[in-house]
CSV table of C-alpha atoms in Angstrom, one decimal:
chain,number,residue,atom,x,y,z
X,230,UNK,CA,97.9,46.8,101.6
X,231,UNK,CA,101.1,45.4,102.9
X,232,UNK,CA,104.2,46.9,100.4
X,233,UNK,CA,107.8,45.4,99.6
X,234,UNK,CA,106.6,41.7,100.8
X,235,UNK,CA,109.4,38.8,100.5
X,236,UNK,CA,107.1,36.1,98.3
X,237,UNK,CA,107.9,32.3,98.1
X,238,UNK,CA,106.3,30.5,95.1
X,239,UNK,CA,106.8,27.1,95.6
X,240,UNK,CA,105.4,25.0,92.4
X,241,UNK,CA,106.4,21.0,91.2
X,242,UNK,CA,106.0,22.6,87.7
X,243,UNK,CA,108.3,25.7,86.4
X,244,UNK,CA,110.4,24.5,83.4
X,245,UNK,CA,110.0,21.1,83.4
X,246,UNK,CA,107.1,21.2,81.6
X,247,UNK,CA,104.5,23.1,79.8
X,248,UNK,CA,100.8,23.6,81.0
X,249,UNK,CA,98.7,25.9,83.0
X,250,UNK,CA,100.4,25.9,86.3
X,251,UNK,CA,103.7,26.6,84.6
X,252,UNK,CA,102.1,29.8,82.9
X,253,UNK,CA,100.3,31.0,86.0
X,254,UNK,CA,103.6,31.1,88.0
X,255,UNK,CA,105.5,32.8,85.4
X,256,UNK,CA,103.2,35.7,85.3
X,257,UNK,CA,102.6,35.9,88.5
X,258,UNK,CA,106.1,36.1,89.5
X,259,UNK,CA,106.8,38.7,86.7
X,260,UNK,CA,103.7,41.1,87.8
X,261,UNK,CA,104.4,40.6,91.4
X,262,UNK,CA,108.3,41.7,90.5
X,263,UNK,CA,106.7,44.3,88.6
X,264,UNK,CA,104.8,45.8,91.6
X,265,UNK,CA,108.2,45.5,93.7
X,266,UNK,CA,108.1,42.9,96.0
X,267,UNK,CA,111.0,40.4,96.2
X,268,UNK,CA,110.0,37.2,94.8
X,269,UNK,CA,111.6,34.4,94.7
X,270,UNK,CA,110.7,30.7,93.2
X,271,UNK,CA,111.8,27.4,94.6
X,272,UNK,CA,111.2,24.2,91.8
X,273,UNK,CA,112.3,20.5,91.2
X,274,UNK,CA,115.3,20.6,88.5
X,275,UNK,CA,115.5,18.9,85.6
X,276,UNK,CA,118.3,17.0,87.0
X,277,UNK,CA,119.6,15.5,90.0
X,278,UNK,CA,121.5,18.2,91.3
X,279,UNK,CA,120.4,21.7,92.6
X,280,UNK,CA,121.2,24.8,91.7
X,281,UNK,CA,120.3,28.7,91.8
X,282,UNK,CA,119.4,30.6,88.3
X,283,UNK,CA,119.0,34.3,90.0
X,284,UNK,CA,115.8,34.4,92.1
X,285,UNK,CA,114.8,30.4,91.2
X,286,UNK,CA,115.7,27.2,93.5
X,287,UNK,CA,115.9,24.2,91.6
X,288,UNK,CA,115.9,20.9,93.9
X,289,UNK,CA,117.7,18.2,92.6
X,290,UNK,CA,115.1,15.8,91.4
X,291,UNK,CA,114.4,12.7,89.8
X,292,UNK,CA,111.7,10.9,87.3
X,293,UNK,CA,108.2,10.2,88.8
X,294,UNK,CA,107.0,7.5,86.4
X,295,UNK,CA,103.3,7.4,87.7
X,296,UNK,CA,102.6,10.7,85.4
X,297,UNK,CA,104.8,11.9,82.4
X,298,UNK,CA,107.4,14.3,82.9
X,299,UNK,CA,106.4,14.8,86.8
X,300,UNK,CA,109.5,15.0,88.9
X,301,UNK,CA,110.0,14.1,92.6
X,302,UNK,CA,112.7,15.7,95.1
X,303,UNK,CA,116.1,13.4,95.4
X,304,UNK,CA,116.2,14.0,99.1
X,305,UNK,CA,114.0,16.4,101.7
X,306,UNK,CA,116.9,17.0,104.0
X,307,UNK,CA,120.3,18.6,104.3
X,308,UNK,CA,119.7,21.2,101.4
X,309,UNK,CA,121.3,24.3,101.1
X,310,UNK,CA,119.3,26.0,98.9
X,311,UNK,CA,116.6,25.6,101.6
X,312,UNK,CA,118.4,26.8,104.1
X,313,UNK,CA,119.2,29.9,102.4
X,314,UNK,CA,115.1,30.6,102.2
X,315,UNK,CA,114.7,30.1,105.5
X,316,UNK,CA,117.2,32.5,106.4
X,317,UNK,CA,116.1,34.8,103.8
X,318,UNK,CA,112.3,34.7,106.0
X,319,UNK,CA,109.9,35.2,103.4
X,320,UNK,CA,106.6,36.7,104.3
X,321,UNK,CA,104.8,34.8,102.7
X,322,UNK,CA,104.7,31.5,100.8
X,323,UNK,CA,102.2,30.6,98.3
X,324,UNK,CA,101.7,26.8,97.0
X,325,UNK,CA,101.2,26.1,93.6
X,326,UNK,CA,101.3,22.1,93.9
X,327,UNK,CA,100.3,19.6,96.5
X,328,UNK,CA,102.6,17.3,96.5
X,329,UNK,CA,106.4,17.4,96.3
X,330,UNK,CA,107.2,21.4,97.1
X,331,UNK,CA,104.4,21.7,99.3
X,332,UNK,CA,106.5,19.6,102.0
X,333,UNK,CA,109.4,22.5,101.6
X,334,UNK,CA,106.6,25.1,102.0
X,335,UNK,CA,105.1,23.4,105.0
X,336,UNK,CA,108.4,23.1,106.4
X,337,UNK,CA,109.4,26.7,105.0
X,338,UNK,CA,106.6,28.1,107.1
X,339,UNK,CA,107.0,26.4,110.1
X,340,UNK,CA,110.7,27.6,110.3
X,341,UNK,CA,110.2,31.1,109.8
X,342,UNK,CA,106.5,31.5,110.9
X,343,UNK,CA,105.5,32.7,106.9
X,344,UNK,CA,101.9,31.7,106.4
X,345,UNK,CA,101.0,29.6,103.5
X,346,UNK,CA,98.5,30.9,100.4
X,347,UNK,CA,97.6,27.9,98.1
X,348,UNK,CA,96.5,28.0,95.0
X,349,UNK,CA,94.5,25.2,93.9
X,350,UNK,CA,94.6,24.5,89.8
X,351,UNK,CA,94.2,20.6,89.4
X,352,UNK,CA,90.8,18.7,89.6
X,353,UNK,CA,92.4,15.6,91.0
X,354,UNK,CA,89.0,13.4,90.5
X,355,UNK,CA,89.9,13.7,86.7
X,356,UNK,CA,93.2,12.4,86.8
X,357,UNK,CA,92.7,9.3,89.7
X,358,UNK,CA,92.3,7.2,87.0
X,359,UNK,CA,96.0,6.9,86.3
X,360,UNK,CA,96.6,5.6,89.5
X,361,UNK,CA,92.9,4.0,90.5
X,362,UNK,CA,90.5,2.5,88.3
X,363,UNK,CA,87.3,2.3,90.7
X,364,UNK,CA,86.4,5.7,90.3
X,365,UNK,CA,84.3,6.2,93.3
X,366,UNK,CA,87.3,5.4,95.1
X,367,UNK,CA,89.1,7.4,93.0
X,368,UNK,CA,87.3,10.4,94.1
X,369,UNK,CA,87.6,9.3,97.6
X,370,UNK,CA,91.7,9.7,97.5
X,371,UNK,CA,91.4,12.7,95.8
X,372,UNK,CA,89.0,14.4,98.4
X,373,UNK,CA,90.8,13.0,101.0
X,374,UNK,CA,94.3,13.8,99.7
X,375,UNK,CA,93.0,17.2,98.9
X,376,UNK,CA,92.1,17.8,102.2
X,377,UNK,CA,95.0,16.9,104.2
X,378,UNK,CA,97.5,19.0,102.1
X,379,UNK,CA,94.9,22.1,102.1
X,380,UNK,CA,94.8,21.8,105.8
X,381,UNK,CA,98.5,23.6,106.0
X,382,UNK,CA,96.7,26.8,104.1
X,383,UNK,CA,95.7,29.7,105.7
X,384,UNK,CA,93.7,30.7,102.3
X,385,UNK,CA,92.9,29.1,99.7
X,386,UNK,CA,93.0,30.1,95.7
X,387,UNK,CA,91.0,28.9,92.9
X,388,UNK,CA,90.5,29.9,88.9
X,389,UNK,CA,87.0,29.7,88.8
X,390,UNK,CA,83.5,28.9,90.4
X,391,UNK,CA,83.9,26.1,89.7
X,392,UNK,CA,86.3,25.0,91.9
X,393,UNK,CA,85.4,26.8,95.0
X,394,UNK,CA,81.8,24.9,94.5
X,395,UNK,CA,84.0,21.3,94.3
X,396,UNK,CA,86.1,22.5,97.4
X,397,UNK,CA,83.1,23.5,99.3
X,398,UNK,CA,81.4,19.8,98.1
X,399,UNK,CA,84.6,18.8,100.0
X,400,UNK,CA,83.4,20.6,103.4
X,401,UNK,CA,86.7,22.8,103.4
X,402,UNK,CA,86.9,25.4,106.5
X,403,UNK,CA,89.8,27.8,105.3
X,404,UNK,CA,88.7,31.1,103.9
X,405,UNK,CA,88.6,30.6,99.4
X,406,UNK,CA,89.2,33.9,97.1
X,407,UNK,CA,88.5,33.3,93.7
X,408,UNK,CA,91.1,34.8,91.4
X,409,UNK,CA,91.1,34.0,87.5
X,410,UNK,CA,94.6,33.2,86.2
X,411,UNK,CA,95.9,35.3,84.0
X,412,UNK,CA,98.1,35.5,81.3
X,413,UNK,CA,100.2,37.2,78.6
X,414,UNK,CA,98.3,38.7,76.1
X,415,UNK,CA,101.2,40.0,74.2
X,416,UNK,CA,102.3,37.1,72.2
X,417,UNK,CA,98.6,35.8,71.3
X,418,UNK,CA,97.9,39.6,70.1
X,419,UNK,CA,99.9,39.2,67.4
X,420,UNK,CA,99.0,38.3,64.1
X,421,UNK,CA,100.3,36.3,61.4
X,422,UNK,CA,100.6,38.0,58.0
X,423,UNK,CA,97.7,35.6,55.2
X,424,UNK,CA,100.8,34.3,53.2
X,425,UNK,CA,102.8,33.1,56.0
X,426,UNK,CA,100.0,30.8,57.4
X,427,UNK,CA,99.7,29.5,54.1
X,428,UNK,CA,103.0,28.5,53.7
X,429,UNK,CA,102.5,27.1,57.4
X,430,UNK,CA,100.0,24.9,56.5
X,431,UNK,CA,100.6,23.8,53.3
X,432,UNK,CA,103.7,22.3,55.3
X,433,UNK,CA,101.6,21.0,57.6
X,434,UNK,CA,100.0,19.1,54.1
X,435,UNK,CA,97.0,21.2,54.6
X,436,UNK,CA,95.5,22.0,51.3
X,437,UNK,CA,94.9,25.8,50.9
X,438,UNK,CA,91.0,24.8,50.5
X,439,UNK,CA,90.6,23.0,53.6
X,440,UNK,CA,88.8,24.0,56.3
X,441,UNK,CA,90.8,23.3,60.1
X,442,UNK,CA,89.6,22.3,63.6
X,443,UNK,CA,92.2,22.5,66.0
X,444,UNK,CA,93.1,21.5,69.3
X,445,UNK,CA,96.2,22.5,71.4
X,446,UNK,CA,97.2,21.3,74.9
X,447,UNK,CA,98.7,18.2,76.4
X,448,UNK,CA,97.4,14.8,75.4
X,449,UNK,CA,96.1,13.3,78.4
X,450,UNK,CA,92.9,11.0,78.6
X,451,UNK,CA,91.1,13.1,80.8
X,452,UNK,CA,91.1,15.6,77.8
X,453,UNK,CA,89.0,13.6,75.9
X,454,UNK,CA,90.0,14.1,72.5
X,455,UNK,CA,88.9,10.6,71.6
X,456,UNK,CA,85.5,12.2,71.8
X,457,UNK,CA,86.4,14.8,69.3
X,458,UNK,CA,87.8,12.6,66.9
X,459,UNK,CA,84.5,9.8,66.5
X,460,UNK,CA,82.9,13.4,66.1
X,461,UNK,CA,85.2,14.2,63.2
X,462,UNK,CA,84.6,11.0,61.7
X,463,UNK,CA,81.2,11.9,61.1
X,464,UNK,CA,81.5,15.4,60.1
X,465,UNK,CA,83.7,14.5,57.0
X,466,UNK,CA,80.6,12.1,55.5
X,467,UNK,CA,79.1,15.6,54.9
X,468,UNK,CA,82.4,17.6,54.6
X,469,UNK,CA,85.5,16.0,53.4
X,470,UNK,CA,87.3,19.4,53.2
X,471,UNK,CA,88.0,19.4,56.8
X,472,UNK,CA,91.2,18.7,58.7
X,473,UNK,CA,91.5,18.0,62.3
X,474,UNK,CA,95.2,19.6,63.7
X,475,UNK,CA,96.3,18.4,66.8
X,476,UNK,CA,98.9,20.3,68.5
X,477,UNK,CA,100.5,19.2,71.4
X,478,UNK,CA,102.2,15.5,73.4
X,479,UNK,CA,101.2,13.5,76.2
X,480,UNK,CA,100.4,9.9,77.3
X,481,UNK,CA,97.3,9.5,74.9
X,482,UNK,CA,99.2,10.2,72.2
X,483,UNK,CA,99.7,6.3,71.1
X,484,UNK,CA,95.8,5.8,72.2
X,485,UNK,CA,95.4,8.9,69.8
X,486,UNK,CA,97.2,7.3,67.0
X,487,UNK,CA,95.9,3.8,67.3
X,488,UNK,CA,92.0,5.4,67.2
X,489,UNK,CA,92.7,7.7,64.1
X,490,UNK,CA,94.0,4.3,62.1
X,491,UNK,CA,90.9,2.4,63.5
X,492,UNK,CA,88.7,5.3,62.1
X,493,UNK,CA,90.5,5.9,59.1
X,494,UNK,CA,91.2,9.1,59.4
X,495,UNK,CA,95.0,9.0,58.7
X,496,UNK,CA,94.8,11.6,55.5
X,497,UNK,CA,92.5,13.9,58.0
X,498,UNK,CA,94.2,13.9,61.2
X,499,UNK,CA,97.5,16.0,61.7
X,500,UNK,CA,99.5,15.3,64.7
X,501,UNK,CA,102.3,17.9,65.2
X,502,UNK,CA,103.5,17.3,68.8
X,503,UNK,CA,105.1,19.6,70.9
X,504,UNK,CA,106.1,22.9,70.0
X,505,UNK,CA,107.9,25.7,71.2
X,506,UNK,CA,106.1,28.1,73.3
X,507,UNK,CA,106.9,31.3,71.1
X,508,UNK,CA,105.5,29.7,68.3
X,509,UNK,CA,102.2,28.7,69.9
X,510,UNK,CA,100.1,32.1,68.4
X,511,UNK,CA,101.5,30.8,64.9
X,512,UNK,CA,100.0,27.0,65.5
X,513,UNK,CA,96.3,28.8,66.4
X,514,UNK,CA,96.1,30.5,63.8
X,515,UNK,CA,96.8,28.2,61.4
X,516,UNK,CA,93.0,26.5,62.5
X,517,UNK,CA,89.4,27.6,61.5
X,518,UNK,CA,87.9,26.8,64.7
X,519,UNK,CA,89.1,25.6,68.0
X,520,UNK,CA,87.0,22.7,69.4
X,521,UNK,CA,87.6,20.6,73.0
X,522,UNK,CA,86.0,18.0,75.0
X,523,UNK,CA,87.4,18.1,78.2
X,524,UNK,CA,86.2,19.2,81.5
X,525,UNK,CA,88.8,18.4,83.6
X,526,UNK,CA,89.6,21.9,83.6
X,527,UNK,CA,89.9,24.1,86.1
X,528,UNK,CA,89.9,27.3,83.8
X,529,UNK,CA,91.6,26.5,80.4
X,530,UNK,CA,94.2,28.5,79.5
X,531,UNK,CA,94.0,27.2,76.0
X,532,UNK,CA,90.9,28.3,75.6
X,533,UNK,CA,91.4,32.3,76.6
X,534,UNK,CA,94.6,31.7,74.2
X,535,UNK,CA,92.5,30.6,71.7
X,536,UNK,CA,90.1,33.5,72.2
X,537,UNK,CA,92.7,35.9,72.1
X,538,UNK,CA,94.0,34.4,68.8
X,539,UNK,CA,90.6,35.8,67.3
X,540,UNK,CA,89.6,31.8,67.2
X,541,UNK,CA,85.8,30.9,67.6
X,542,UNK,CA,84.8,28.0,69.9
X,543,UNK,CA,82.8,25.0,69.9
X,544,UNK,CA,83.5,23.0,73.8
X,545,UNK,CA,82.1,20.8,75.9
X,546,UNK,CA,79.5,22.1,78.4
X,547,UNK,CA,81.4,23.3,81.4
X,548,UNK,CA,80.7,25.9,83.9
X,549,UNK,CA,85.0,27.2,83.6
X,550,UNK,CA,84.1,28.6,80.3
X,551,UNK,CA,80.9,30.7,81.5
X,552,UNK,CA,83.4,33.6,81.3
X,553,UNK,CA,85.0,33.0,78.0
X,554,UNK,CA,82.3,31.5,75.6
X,555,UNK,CA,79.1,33.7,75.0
X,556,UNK,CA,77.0,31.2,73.3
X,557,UNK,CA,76.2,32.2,69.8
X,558,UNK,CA,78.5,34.9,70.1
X,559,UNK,CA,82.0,33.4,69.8
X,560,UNK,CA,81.3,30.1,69.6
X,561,UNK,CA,78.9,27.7,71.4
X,562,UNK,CA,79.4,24.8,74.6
X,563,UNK,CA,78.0,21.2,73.4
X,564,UNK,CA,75.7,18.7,75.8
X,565,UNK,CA,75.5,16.1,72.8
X,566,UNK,CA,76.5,15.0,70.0
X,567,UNK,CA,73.6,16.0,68.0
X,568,UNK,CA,74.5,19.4,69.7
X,569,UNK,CA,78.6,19.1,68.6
X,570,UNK,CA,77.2,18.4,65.3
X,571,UNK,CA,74.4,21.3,64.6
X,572,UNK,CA,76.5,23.6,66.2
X,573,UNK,CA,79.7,23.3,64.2
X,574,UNK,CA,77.6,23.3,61.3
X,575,UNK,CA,76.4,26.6,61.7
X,576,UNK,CA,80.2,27.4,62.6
X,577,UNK,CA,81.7,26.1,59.2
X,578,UNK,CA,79.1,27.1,56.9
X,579,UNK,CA,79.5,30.7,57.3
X,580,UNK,CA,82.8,32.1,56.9
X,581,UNK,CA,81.3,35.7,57.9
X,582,UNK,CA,80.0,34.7,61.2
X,583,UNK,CA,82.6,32.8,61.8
X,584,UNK,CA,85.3,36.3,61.3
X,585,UNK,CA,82.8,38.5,63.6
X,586,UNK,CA,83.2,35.4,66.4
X,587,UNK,CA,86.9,35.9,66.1
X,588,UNK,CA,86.6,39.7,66.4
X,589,UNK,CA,84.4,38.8,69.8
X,590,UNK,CA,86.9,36.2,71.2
X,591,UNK,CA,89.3,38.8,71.2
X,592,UNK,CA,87.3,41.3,73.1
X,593,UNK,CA,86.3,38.9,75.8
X,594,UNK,CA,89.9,37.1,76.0
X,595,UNK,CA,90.9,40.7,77.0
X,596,UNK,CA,89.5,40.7,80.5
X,597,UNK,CA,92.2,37.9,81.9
X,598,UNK,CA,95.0,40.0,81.5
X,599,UNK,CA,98.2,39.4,83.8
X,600,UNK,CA,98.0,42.4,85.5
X,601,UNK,CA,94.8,42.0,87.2
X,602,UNK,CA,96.2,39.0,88.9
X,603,UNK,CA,98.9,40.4,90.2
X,604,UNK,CA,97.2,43.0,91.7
X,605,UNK,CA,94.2,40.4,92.8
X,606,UNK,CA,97.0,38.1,94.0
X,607,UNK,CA,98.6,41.1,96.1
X,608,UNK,CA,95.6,42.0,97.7
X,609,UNK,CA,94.8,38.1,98.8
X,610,UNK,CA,98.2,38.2,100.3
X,611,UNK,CA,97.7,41.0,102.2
X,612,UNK,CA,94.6,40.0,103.4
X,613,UNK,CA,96.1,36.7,105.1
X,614,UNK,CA,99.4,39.0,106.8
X,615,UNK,CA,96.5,41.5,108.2
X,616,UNK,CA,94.7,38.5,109.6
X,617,UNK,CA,97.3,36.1,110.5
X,618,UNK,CA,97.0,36.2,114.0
X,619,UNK,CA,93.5,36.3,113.5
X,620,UNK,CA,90.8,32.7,113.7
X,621,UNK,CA,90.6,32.0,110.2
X,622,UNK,CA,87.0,30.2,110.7
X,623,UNK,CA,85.7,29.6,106.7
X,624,UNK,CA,83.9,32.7,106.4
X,625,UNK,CA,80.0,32.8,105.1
X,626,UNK,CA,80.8,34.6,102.0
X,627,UNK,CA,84.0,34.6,99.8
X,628,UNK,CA,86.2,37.7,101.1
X,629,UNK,CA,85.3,40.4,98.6
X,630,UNK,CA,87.9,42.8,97.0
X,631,UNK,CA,89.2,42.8,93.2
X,632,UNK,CA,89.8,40.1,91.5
X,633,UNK,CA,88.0,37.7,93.9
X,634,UNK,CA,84.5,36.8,94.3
């Protein structure tokens, strides 16, 4: 194990925003602080001109209008702040976005000689449809895109299985350690007291006998919530008790509203947009049963969040949550509609199964604690400064070790 490393995060994402990449490079910069290396974090701003906040670079930056709140880099060239990194000479840099950073990584690393770590979080065959509406060819930029910026790593990271089976689909010939992204389980551990999520929700204009399914994320298309809702529709023919909260903002929000007034579901359908990340425990609580459609995922935050909020789950079939939802356990993934609708039956009709589920969410949200991917992410580096001089031919099997598989 190589000690006292000098770590580059580079990431489009840090405070911009609010997502999965933005939590995953938060913790990992605190638990890699935390096991003494010096880290340091180089980001777009939120403005056009750059600055330094202590150990993070912020590139002065400017709208990207092709995806909400995405920023790109004002200029590439003749910026101090990454100058001072490559005197600095970091060790090692690892990539947590493909496009605008990256370049500063790739040029980072071919300054000072620092090999590259990626981490790969977005399933960019999902989201082509922003840009591309033939989706065959859609998947052909994203494979092909995906490929060319990969090509500067010297390893690969990915969330889950299913990732390093879509990368491998891709024919990619770099070495690929899975790691599972953790996070903070301090916030989500604790617990609102019975009469202040009352008062929550009756200000919400929840009645105090209604029963809650709730979403929470960003509102993008390629989560699918428009599924969800039709769903609703037809679950309140044969319970009109329930209430659908919706936590979160994004571009489908308008598409959101517009299908809720087609389906009449105005007086069912709360909508609270964003909300502040220290009150996020507070807004999952406040629900009954947590219930998404997407599988654009590449491991879900939201839904180990939702775990550890003592939440049961009712999702989509997808192979990310194999880890998080034992089925009939803490909740159940849905193939069909018929399946969505059996399923959260069983779910709503028996408030006692329903609290043992939460109780099991818990225990299983437990495993992705922060700390092991630290010490997972550590090792991974470590591996790639042991072997850098090495031929890093895609190996057989994944390179074994904790926290990778």
């Amino acid at each position: 194990m190589v000690n006292d490393m000098k770590i580059l995060i580079t990431t489009d994402l840090y405070t911009v925003t609010s997502n999965g990449v933005v939590t995953s490079v938060k913790n990992l910069f605190d638990e890699l602080k935390a096991r003494g290396h010096d880290v340091r974090i180089l980001t777009l701003s939120e403005n056009s001109r750059s600055h330094r906040d202590q150990s993070v670079y912020f590139i002065q930056s400017k709208p990207f209008y092709v995806y909400p709140n995405i920023r790109k880099p004002l200029s590439y060239v003749n910026l101090p702040l990454v100058t001072e990194l490559i005197e600095w000479k970091p060790d090692i840099i690892h990539s947590q976005c493909e496009f605008f950073t990256m370049q500063f990584a790739i040029r980072i690393s071919r300054k000072t000689g620092a090999p590259i770590v990626h981490t790969y979080h977005t399933m960019y065959e999902e989201y082509s449809g922003y840009l591309i509406p033939w989706k065959r060819l859609g998947k052909w930029v994203a494979r092909t895109f995906t490929m060319k910026r990969l090509d500067h790593a010297s390893l690969v990271i990915v969330p889950t299985p299913k990732i390093a089976e879509l990368l491998r689909e891709y024919e990619l010939n770099i070495p690929l350690r899975i790691i599972p992204t953790g996070i903070s389980l301090d916030q989500h551990k604790q617990r609102i007291s019975p009469e202040f999520r009352l008062a929550k929700r009756r200000e919400l204009g929840i009645r105090d006998d209604q029963t809650v399914l709730l979403n929470l994320g960003r509102l993008g298309l390629e989560k699918n919530i428009d599924e969800l809702l039709r769903y609703f529709s037809q679950m309140l023919k044969k319970r009109p008790d329930l209430v659908f909260l919706i936590v979160g903002d994004g571009p489908a929000r308008d598409r959101l509203d517009a299908l809720v007034k087609k389906l009449d579901l105005s007086e069912h359908v709360i909508f609270t947009g964003s909300v502040q990340y220290y009150e996020v425990h507070e807004y999952y609580q406040l629900g009954d049963l947590f219930v998404c459609a997407s599988t654009s995922e590449t491991q879900g935050l939201t839904f180990i969040e939702a775990a550890a909020n003592g939440l049961p789950l009712l999702c989509r079939k997808d192979p990310c949550l194999d880890p998080i939802i034992q089925q009939g356990v803490n909740g159940f993934q849905y193939e069909t509609p018929d399946e969505f609708y059996s399923f959260s039956e069983q779910i709503l009709s028996d408030a006692e199964w329903r609290a043992r589920a939460g109780k099991e969410s818990e225990k299983i949200a437990a495993v992705f604690d922060k700390h092991s991917f630290g010490e997972a992410a550590e090792a991974a580096y470590s591996f790639v400064l042991e072997n850098s001089k090495a031929d890093f031919s895609a190996p057989d099997e994944l390179p074994s070790g904790k926290g990778s598989g």
